[in-house]
PDB file of C-alpha atoms in Angstrom:
ATOM      1  CA  UNK W 208       9.922 -19.641  -3.531  1.00  0.00           C
ATOM      2  CA  UNK W 209      10.805 -16.975  -1.209  1.00  0.00           C
ATOM      3  CA  UNK W 210       9.234 -17.287   2.120  1.00  0.00           C
ATOM      4  CA  UNK W 211       9.247 -16.309   5.844  1.00  0.00           C
ATOM      5  CA  UNK W 212       9.080 -18.927   8.460  1.00  0.00           C
ATOM      6  CA  UNK W 213       9.171 -19.491  12.115  1.00  0.00           C
ATOM      7  CA  UNK W 214      11.339 -22.004  14.048  1.00  0.00           C
ATOM      8  CA  UNK W 215       8.900 -22.710  16.859  1.00  0.00           C
ATOM      9  CA  UNK W 216       5.239 -22.974  16.432  1.00  0.00           C
ATOM     10  CA  UNK W 217       4.363 -22.724  20.222  1.00  0.00           C
ATOM     11  CA  UNK W 218       5.876 -21.240  23.174  1.00  0.00           C
ATOM     12  CA  UNK W 219       4.824 -21.456  26.735  1.00  0.00           C
ATOM     13  CA  UNK W 220       6.180 -19.236  29.363  1.00  0.00           C
ATOM     14  CA  UNK W 221       5.354 -18.279  32.907  1.00  0.00           C
ATOM     15  CA  UNK W 222       4.239 -14.716  33.799  1.00  0.00           C
ATOM     16  CA  UNK W 223       7.186 -12.434  34.476  1.00  0.00           C
ATOM     17  CA  UNK W 224       9.579 -14.491  32.307  1.00  0.00           C
ATOM     18  CA  UNK W 225      11.202 -13.038  29.178  1.00  0.00           C
ATOM     19  CA  UNK W 226      10.014 -14.607  25.909  1.00  0.00           C
ATOM     20  CA  UNK W 227      11.839 -14.885  22.536  1.00  0.00           C
ATOM     21  CA  UNK W 228      10.105 -15.675  19.367  1.00  0.00           C
ATOM     22  CA  UNK W 229      12.244 -16.462  16.449  1.00  0.00           C
ATOM     23  CA  UNK W 230      11.739 -15.993  12.654  1.00  0.00           C
ATOM     24  CA  UNK W 231      13.885 -17.023   9.472  1.00  0.00           C
ATOM     25  CA  UNK W 232      13.528 -15.300   6.207  1.00  0.00           C
ATOM     26  CA  UNK W 233      14.714 -16.377   2.929  1.00  0.00           C
ATOM     27  CA  UNK W 234      14.568 -13.440   0.657  1.00  0.00           C
ATOM     28  CA  UNK W 235      17.834 -11.525   0.866  1.00  0.00           C
ATOM     29  CA  UNK W 236      16.169  -8.548  -0.816  1.00  0.00           C
ATOM     30  CA  UNK W 237      13.958  -8.031   2.183  1.00  0.00           C
ATOM     31  CA  UNK W 238      14.582  -4.690   3.627  1.00  0.00           C
ATOM     32  CA  UNK W 239      11.636  -4.167   6.113  1.00  0.00           C
ATOM     33  CA  UNK W 240      10.337  -6.335   8.757  1.00  0.00           C
ATOM     34  CA  UNK W 241       7.342  -6.059  11.039  1.00  0.00           C
ATOM     35  CA  UNK W 242       6.268  -8.178  14.216  1.00  0.00           C
ATOM     36  CA  UNK W 243       2.501  -8.634  14.479  1.00  0.00           C
ATOM     37  CA  UNK W 244       0.328  -9.812  17.456  1.00  0.00           C
ATOM     38  CA  UNK W 245      -3.009 -11.413  16.620  1.00  0.00           C
ATOM     39  CA  UNK W 246      -5.429 -12.284  19.211  1.00  0.00           C
ATOM     40  CA  UNK W 247      -8.339 -14.843  18.613  1.00  0.00           C
ATOM     41  CA  UNK W 248     -10.984 -13.296  16.408  1.00  0.00           C
ATOM     42  CA  UNK W 249      -9.149 -10.043  15.847  1.00  0.00           C
ATOM     43  CA  UNK W 250      -6.815  -8.506  13.164  1.00  0.00           C
ATOM     44  CA  UNK W 251      -3.085  -8.305  13.386  1.00  0.00           C
ATOM     45  CA  UNK W 252      -1.873  -5.576  15.632  1.00  0.00           C
ATOM     46  CA  UNK W 253       1.436  -3.899  14.794  1.00  0.00           C
ATOM     47  CA  UNK W 254       4.091  -4.346  17.487  1.00  0.00           C
ATOM     48  CA  UNK W 255       7.438  -3.165  16.121  1.00  0.00           C
ATOM     49  CA  UNK W 256       9.368  -2.845  12.976  1.00  0.00           C
ATOM     50  CA  UNK W 257      12.958  -2.717  11.866  1.00  0.00           C
ATOM     51  CA  UNK W 258      14.692  -1.836   8.592  1.00  0.00           C
ATOM     52  CA  UNK W 259      17.568  -3.615   7.174  1.00  0.00           C
ATOM     53  CA  UNK W 260      20.152  -0.867   7.880  1.00  0.00           C
ATOM     54  CA  UNK W 261      19.556  -1.404  11.581  1.00  0.00           C
ATOM     55  CA  UNK W 262      20.322  -4.657  13.658  1.00  0.00           C
ATOM     56  CA  UNK W 263      18.419  -3.810  16.921  1.00  0.00           C
ATOM     57  CA  UNK W 264      15.425  -1.735  17.881  1.00  0.00           C
ATOM     58  CA  UNK W 265      13.583  -1.306  21.173  1.00  0.00           C
ATOM     59  CA  UNK W 266      10.083  -0.542  22.098  1.00  0.00           C
ATOM     60  CA  UNK W 267       8.045  -0.762  25.367  1.00  0.00           C
ATOM     61  CA  UNK W 268       8.908  -4.263  26.721  1.00  0.00           C
ATOM     62  CA  UNK W 269       9.772  -5.521  23.358  1.00  0.00           C
ATOM     63  CA  UNK W 270      12.957  -5.621  21.287  1.00  0.00           C
ATOM     64  CA  UNK W 271      13.528  -6.751  17.730  1.00  0.00           C
ATOM     65  CA  UNK W 272      16.828  -8.184  16.636  1.00  0.00           C
ATOM     66  CA  UNK W 273      17.697  -8.681  12.986  1.00  0.00           C
ATOM     67  CA  UNK W 274      20.682 -10.700  11.743  1.00  0.00           C
ATOM     68  CA  UNK W 275      21.221 -10.232   8.041  1.00  0.00           C
ATOM     69  CA  UNK W 276      24.014 -12.578   7.841  1.00  0.00           C
ATOM     70  CA  UNK W 277      21.796 -15.709   8.808  1.00  0.00           C
ATOM     71  CA  UNK W 278      18.489 -14.181   7.815  1.00  0.00           C
ATOM     72  CA  UNK W 279      17.163 -14.294  11.196  1.00  0.00           C
ATOM     73  CA  UNK W 280      14.689 -12.184  13.011  1.00  0.00           C
ATOM     74  CA  UNK W 281      13.643 -12.197  16.627  1.00  0.00           C
ATOM     75  CA  UNK W 282      11.107 -10.667  18.863  1.00  0.00           C
ATOM     76  CA  UNK W 283      11.912 -10.319  22.736  1.00  0.00           C
ATOM     77  CA  UNK W 284       9.217  -9.643  25.172  1.00  0.00           C
ATOM     78  CA  UNK W 285      10.382  -8.433  28.569  1.00  0.00           C
ATOM     79  CA  UNK W 286       8.324  -9.587  31.717  1.00  0.00           C
ATOM     80  CA  UNK W 287       5.607 -11.482  29.722  1.00  0.00           C
ATOM     81  CA  UNK W 288       2.218 -10.870  30.894  1.00  0.00           C
ATOM     82  CA  UNK W 289      -0.956 -13.096  30.428  1.00  0.00           C
ATOM     83  CA  UNK W 290      -2.357 -10.173  27.995  1.00  0.00           C
ATOM     84  CA  UNK W 291       0.630 -11.140  25.819  1.00  0.00           C
ATOM     85  CA  UNK W 292      -0.933 -14.504  24.917  1.00  0.00           C
ATOM     86  CA  UNK W 293      -1.661 -14.421  21.284  1.00  0.00           C
ATOM     87  CA  UNK W 294      -0.156 -15.735  17.980  1.00  0.00           C
ATOM     88  CA  UNK W 295       2.933 -13.589  16.751  1.00  0.00           C
ATOM     89  CA  UNK W 296       3.775 -13.218  13.188  1.00  0.00           C
ATOM     90  CA  UNK W 297       6.675 -11.933  11.549  1.00  0.00           C
ATOM     91  CA  UNK W 298       6.366 -10.293   8.115  1.00  0.00           C
ATOM     92  CA  UNK W 299       8.725  -9.034   5.475  1.00  0.00           C
ATOM     93  CA  UNK W 300       8.700  -6.514   2.546  1.00  0.00           C
ATOM     94  CA  UNK W 301      11.258  -6.876  -0.162  1.00  0.00           C
ATOM     95  CA  UNK W 302      10.645  -3.333  -1.560  1.00  0.00           C
ATOM     96  CA  UNK W 303      11.233  -2.428  -5.244  1.00  0.00           C
ATOM     97  CA  UNK W 304       8.479  -3.906  -7.282  1.00  0.00           C
ATOM     98  CA  UNK W 305       7.052  -5.752  -4.112  1.00  0.00           C
ATOM     99  CA  UNK W 306       6.640  -2.456  -2.294  1.00  0.00           C
ATOM    100  CA  UNK W 307       3.595  -2.684  -0.115  1.00  0.00           C
ATOM    101  CA  UNK W 308       3.233  -6.435  -0.284  1.00  0.00           C
ATOM    102  CA  UNK W 309       3.991  -8.066   3.139  1.00  0.00           C
ATOM    103  CA  UNK W 310       4.903 -11.764   3.178  1.00  0.00           C
ATOM    104  CA  UNK W 311       3.945 -13.340   6.453  1.00  0.00           C
ATOM    105  CA  UNK W 312       5.301 -16.300   8.420  1.00  0.00           C
ATOM    106  CA  UNK W 313       3.023 -19.104   9.745  1.00  0.00           C
ATOM    107  CA  UNK W 314       2.918 -17.738  13.287  1.00  0.00           C
ATOM    108  CA  UNK W 315       4.116 -18.729  16.813  1.00  0.00           C
ATOM    109  CA  UNK W 316       1.610 -19.380  19.469  1.00  0.00           C
ATOM    110  CA  UNK W 317       2.595 -17.688  22.836  1.00  0.00           C
ATOM    111  CA  UNK W 318       0.857 -18.837  25.904  1.00  0.00           C
ATOM    112  CA  UNK W 319       1.590 -17.205  29.151  1.00  0.00           C
ATOM    113  CA  UNK W 320       0.868 -18.957  32.321  1.00  0.00           C
ATOM    114  CA  UNK W 321      -0.086 -16.860  35.536  1.00  0.00           C
TER     115      UNK W 321
ATOM    116  CA  UNK D 248      -9.210   8.635  14.834  1.00  0.00           C
ATOM    117  CA  UNK D 249     -11.061   5.467  13.956  1.00  0.00           C
ATOM    118  CA  UNK D 250      -9.054   2.502  12.829  1.00  0.00           C
ATOM    119  CA  UNK D 251      -9.505   0.343   9.732  1.00  0.00           C
ATOM    120  CA  UNK D 252     -13.119  -0.769   9.419  1.00  0.00           C
ATOM    121  CA  UNK D 253     -14.438  -3.821   7.822  1.00  0.00           C
ATOM    122  CA  UNK D 254     -17.857  -5.110   7.121  1.00  0.00           C
ATOM    123  CA  UNK D 255     -19.555  -7.214   7.525  1.00  0.00           C
ATOM    124  CA  UNK D 256     -17.607  -8.935  10.318  1.00  0.00           C
ATOM    125  CA  UNK D 257     -19.154 -12.354   9.475  1.00  0.00           C
ATOM    126  CA  UNK D 258     -20.654 -13.437   6.093  1.00  0.00           C
ATOM    127  CA  UNK D 259     -22.275 -16.672   5.236  1.00  0.00           C
ATOM    128  CA  UNK D 260     -22.842 -17.465   1.478  1.00  0.00           C
ATOM    129  CA  UNK D 261     -23.953 -20.617  -0.336  1.00  0.00           C
ATOM    130  CA  UNK D 262     -21.885 -22.150  -3.101  1.00  0.00           C
ATOM    131  CA  UNK D 263     -22.306 -20.076  -6.276  1.00  0.00           C
ATOM    132  CA  UNK D 264     -23.268 -16.837  -4.520  1.00  0.00           C
ATOM    133  CA  UNK D 265     -21.445 -13.599  -4.628  1.00  0.00           C
ATOM    134  CA  UNK D 266     -19.607 -12.196  -1.534  1.00  0.00           C
ATOM    135  CA  UNK D 267     -18.797  -8.472  -1.243  1.00  0.00           C
ATOM    136  CA  UNK D 268     -16.317  -7.321   1.557  1.00  0.00           C
ATOM    137  CA  UNK D 269     -15.956  -3.745   2.330  1.00  0.00           C
ATOM    138  CA  UNK D 270     -12.959  -1.855   3.871  1.00  0.00           C
ATOM    139  CA  UNK D 271     -12.768   1.714   4.947  1.00  0.00           C
ATOM    140  CA  UNK D 272      -9.150   2.859   5.505  1.00  0.00           C
ATOM    141  CA  UNK D 273      -7.985   4.943   8.483  1.00  0.00           C
ATOM    142  CA  UNK D 274      -8.358   8.681   7.877  1.00  0.00           C
ATOM    143  CA  UNK D 275      -5.730  10.016   5.666  1.00  0.00           C
ATOM    144  CA  UNK D 276      -4.568   6.722   4.355  1.00  0.00           C
ATOM    145  CA  UNK D 277      -4.728   6.290   0.662  1.00  0.00           C
ATOM    146  CA  UNK D 278      -3.185   2.770   0.249  1.00  0.00           C
ATOM    147  CA  UNK D 279      -5.153  -0.241   0.961  1.00  0.00           C
ATOM    148  CA  UNK D 280      -4.006  -3.827   1.102  1.00  0.00           C
ATOM    149  CA  UNK D 281      -6.333  -7.085   1.109  1.00  0.00           C
ATOM    150  CA  UNK D 282      -4.959 -10.477   2.780  1.00  0.00           C
ATOM    151  CA  UNK D 283      -6.519 -13.786   3.212  1.00  0.00           C
ATOM    152  CA  UNK D 284      -5.936 -16.080   6.225  1.00  0.00           C
ATOM    153  CA  UNK D 285      -6.914 -19.677   6.427  1.00  0.00           C
ATOM    154  CA  UNK D 286      -7.288 -21.410   9.870  1.00  0.00           C
ATOM    155  CA  UNK D 287      -3.916 -21.628  11.578  1.00  0.00           C
ATOM    156  CA  UNK D 288      -1.937 -20.030   8.835  1.00  0.00           C
ATOM    157  CA  UNK D 289      -0.327 -16.827   8.229  1.00  0.00           C
ATOM    158  CA  UNK D 290      -1.783 -14.060   6.141  1.00  0.00           C
ATOM    159  CA  UNK D 291      -1.510 -14.305   2.464  1.00  0.00           C
ATOM    160  CA  UNK D 292      -1.151 -11.088   0.259  1.00  0.00           C
ATOM    161  CA  UNK D 293      -3.924 -10.722  -2.311  1.00  0.00           C
ATOM    162  CA  UNK D 294      -3.878  -6.998  -3.633  1.00  0.00           C
ATOM    163  CA  UNK D 295      -2.502  -3.617  -3.126  1.00  0.00           C
ATOM    164  CA  UNK D 296      -4.572  -0.641  -4.304  1.00  0.00           C
ATOM    165  CA  UNK D 297      -4.550   3.068  -4.155  1.00  0.00           C
ATOM    166  CA  UNK D 298      -7.496   5.309  -4.968  1.00  0.00           C
ATOM    167  CA  UNK D 299      -8.764   4.203  -8.519  1.00  0.00           C
ATOM    168  CA  UNK D 300      -5.718   2.175  -9.072  1.00  0.00           C
ATOM    169  CA  UNK D 301      -4.534  -1.414  -8.679  1.00  0.00           C
ATOM    170  CA  UNK D 302      -0.859  -1.411  -7.846  1.00  0.00           C
ATOM    171  CA  UNK D 303      -0.107  -5.029  -7.207  1.00  0.00           C
ATOM    172  CA  UNK D 304      -2.582  -7.879  -7.666  1.00  0.00           C
ATOM    173  CA  UNK D 305      -0.063 -10.628  -7.870  1.00  0.00           C
ATOM    174  CA  UNK D 306      -1.805 -12.486  -5.009  1.00  0.00           C
ATOM    175  CA  UNK D 307      -5.388 -12.523  -6.414  1.00  0.00           C
ATOM    176  CA  UNK D 308      -6.704 -15.676  -7.944  1.00  0.00           C
ATOM    177  CA  UNK D 309      -6.997 -15.186 -11.751  1.00  0.00           C
ATOM    178  CA  UNK D 310     -10.744 -16.005 -11.679  1.00  0.00           C
ATOM    179  CA  UNK D 311     -13.750 -14.925  -9.622  1.00  0.00           C
ATOM    180  CA  UNK D 312     -11.868 -12.321  -7.527  1.00  0.00           C
ATOM    181  CA  UNK D 313     -11.657  -8.708  -8.071  1.00  0.00           C
ATOM    182  CA  UNK D 314     -11.061  -5.641  -6.045  1.00  0.00           C
ATOM    183  CA  UNK D 315     -11.556  -1.917  -6.328  1.00  0.00           C
ATOM    184  CA  UNK D 316     -10.876   1.193  -4.310  1.00  0.00           C
ATOM    185  CA  UNK D 317     -12.889   4.065  -5.978  1.00  0.00           C
ATOM    186  CA  UNK D 318     -12.407   7.723  -5.578  1.00  0.00           C
ATOM    187  CA  UNK D 319     -15.288   7.819  -3.026  1.00  0.00           C
ATOM    188  CA  UNK D 320     -16.257   5.097  -0.670  1.00  0.00           C
ATOM    189  CA  UNK D 321     -14.777   2.065   0.643  1.00  0.00           C
ATOM    190  CA  UNK D 322     -12.457  -0.442  -1.024  1.00  0.00           C
ATOM    191  CA  UNK D 323     -14.403  -3.636  -2.063  1.00  0.00           C
ATOM    192  CA  UNK D 324     -13.158  -7.182  -2.599  1.00  0.00           C
ATOM    193  CA  UNK D 325     -15.614  -9.112  -4.614  1.00  0.00           C
ATOM    194  CA  UNK D 326     -15.645 -12.850  -4.818  1.00  0.00           C
ATOM    195  CA  UNK D 327     -18.157 -14.306  -7.524  1.00  0.00           C
ATOM    196  CA  UNK D 328     -19.515 -17.838  -7.580  1.00  0.00           C
ATOM    197  CA  UNK D 329     -17.984 -18.667  -4.084  1.00  0.00           C
ATOM    198  CA  UNK D 330     -16.767 -22.176  -3.444  1.00  0.00           C
ATOM    199  CA  UNK D 331     -16.049 -23.794  -0.141  1.00  0.00           C
ATOM    200  CA  UNK D 332     -12.432 -23.164  -0.464  1.00  0.00           C
ATOM    201  CA  UNK D 333     -13.029 -19.478  -0.227  1.00  0.00           C
ATOM    202  CA  UNK D 334     -13.998 -19.727   3.296  1.00  0.00           C
ATOM    203  CA  UNK D 335     -11.389 -17.878   5.241  1.00  0.00           C
ATOM    204  CA  UNK D 336     -10.847 -14.563   7.032  1.00  0.00           C
ATOM    205  CA  UNK D 337     -10.142 -11.705   4.999  1.00  0.00           C
ATOM    206  CA  UNK D 338      -8.332  -8.828   6.285  1.00  0.00           C
ATOM    207  CA  UNK D 339      -7.872  -5.256   4.954  1.00  0.00           C
ATOM    208  CA  UNK D 340      -4.927  -3.040   5.963  1.00  0.00           C
ATOM    209  CA  UNK D 341      -4.186   0.653   5.112  1.00  0.00           C
ATOM    210  CA  UNK D 342      -1.073   2.783   5.388  1.00  0.00           C
ATOM    211  CA  UNK D 343      -0.228   6.378   4.895  1.00  0.00           C
ATOM    212  CA  UNK D 344       1.974   7.627   2.013  1.00  0.00           C
ATOM    213  CA  UNK D 345       4.920   7.820   1.814  1.00  0.00           C
ATOM    214  CA  UNK D 346       5.944   5.236   4.491  1.00  0.00           C
ATOM    215  CA  UNK D 347       3.531   2.724   3.127  1.00  0.00           C
ATOM    216  CA  UNK D 348       5.314  -0.169   4.666  1.00  0.00           C
ATOM    217  CA  UNK D 349       3.528   0.353   8.019  1.00  0.00           C
ATOM    218  CA  UNK D 350       0.173  -1.272   7.540  1.00  0.00           C
ATOM    219  CA  UNK D 351      -2.554  -1.128  10.030  1.00  0.00           C
ATOM    220  CA  UNK D 352      -5.132  -3.999   9.917  1.00  0.00           C
ATOM    221  CA  UNK D 353      -8.815  -4.050  10.280  1.00  0.00           C
ATOM    222  CA  UNK D 354     -10.810  -6.604  12.287  1.00  0.00           C
ATOM    223  CA  UNK D 355     -11.335  -8.855   9.263  1.00  0.00           C
ATOM    224  CA  UNK D 356     -14.385 -10.358   7.536  1.00  0.00           C
ATOM    225  CA  UNK D 357     -15.014 -14.090   8.214  1.00  0.00           C
ATOM    226  CA  UNK D 358     -16.457 -15.682   5.270  1.00  0.00           C
ATOM    227  CA  UNK D 359     -18.211 -19.057   5.484  1.00  0.00           C
ATOM    228  CA  UNK D 360     -19.250 -20.875   2.407  1.00  0.00           C
ATOM    229  CA  UNK D 361     -21.808 -23.520   2.895  1.00  0.00           C
TER     230      UNK D 361
END
């Protein structure tokens, strides 16, 4: 079936480095994508989103890139800080009859070393 | 503006008992979603509700699980005759119309079945 998955389950970086978290999706009908951050014992926290009519979107210290040709999504975090340590999930929505239903990837654990 | 609220935060039940999980959406949000998360996995969609209506329940198990979002009061996810495999974190999210792609999550209810 259609699914969203991540290339790397874990990522360790030094404080101040840039981090890149990748995600592959298989549903070509997906038209909306979100990155969430989840800290231990908490619910997912919205980071940034992007619609399929865009290929890049920037927020505060974060950038999301969308490559529809190869069905790939990435999250770039600039100047990574220890507080960025968490599990990061990509999620996609296919719209249409699936409107409102988010499909999540398994997650990437980001560890930032001081 | 308070975020999405869920209670209880932790719930322990014995096999065969019933579990009731409550979710109060953010103020002004009329769309509610329930997701389940097993340890070290991503969130799995269960059900999407609007006030007094179930919009999409494609992720709900056919038996023992039900959800409602009454005109007044919180949304309820009900699990009858719980089994150990129901042990998981259950997250509720809400969104405002019409941009109901952007979902804001609550802190979750962690259900443990003994």
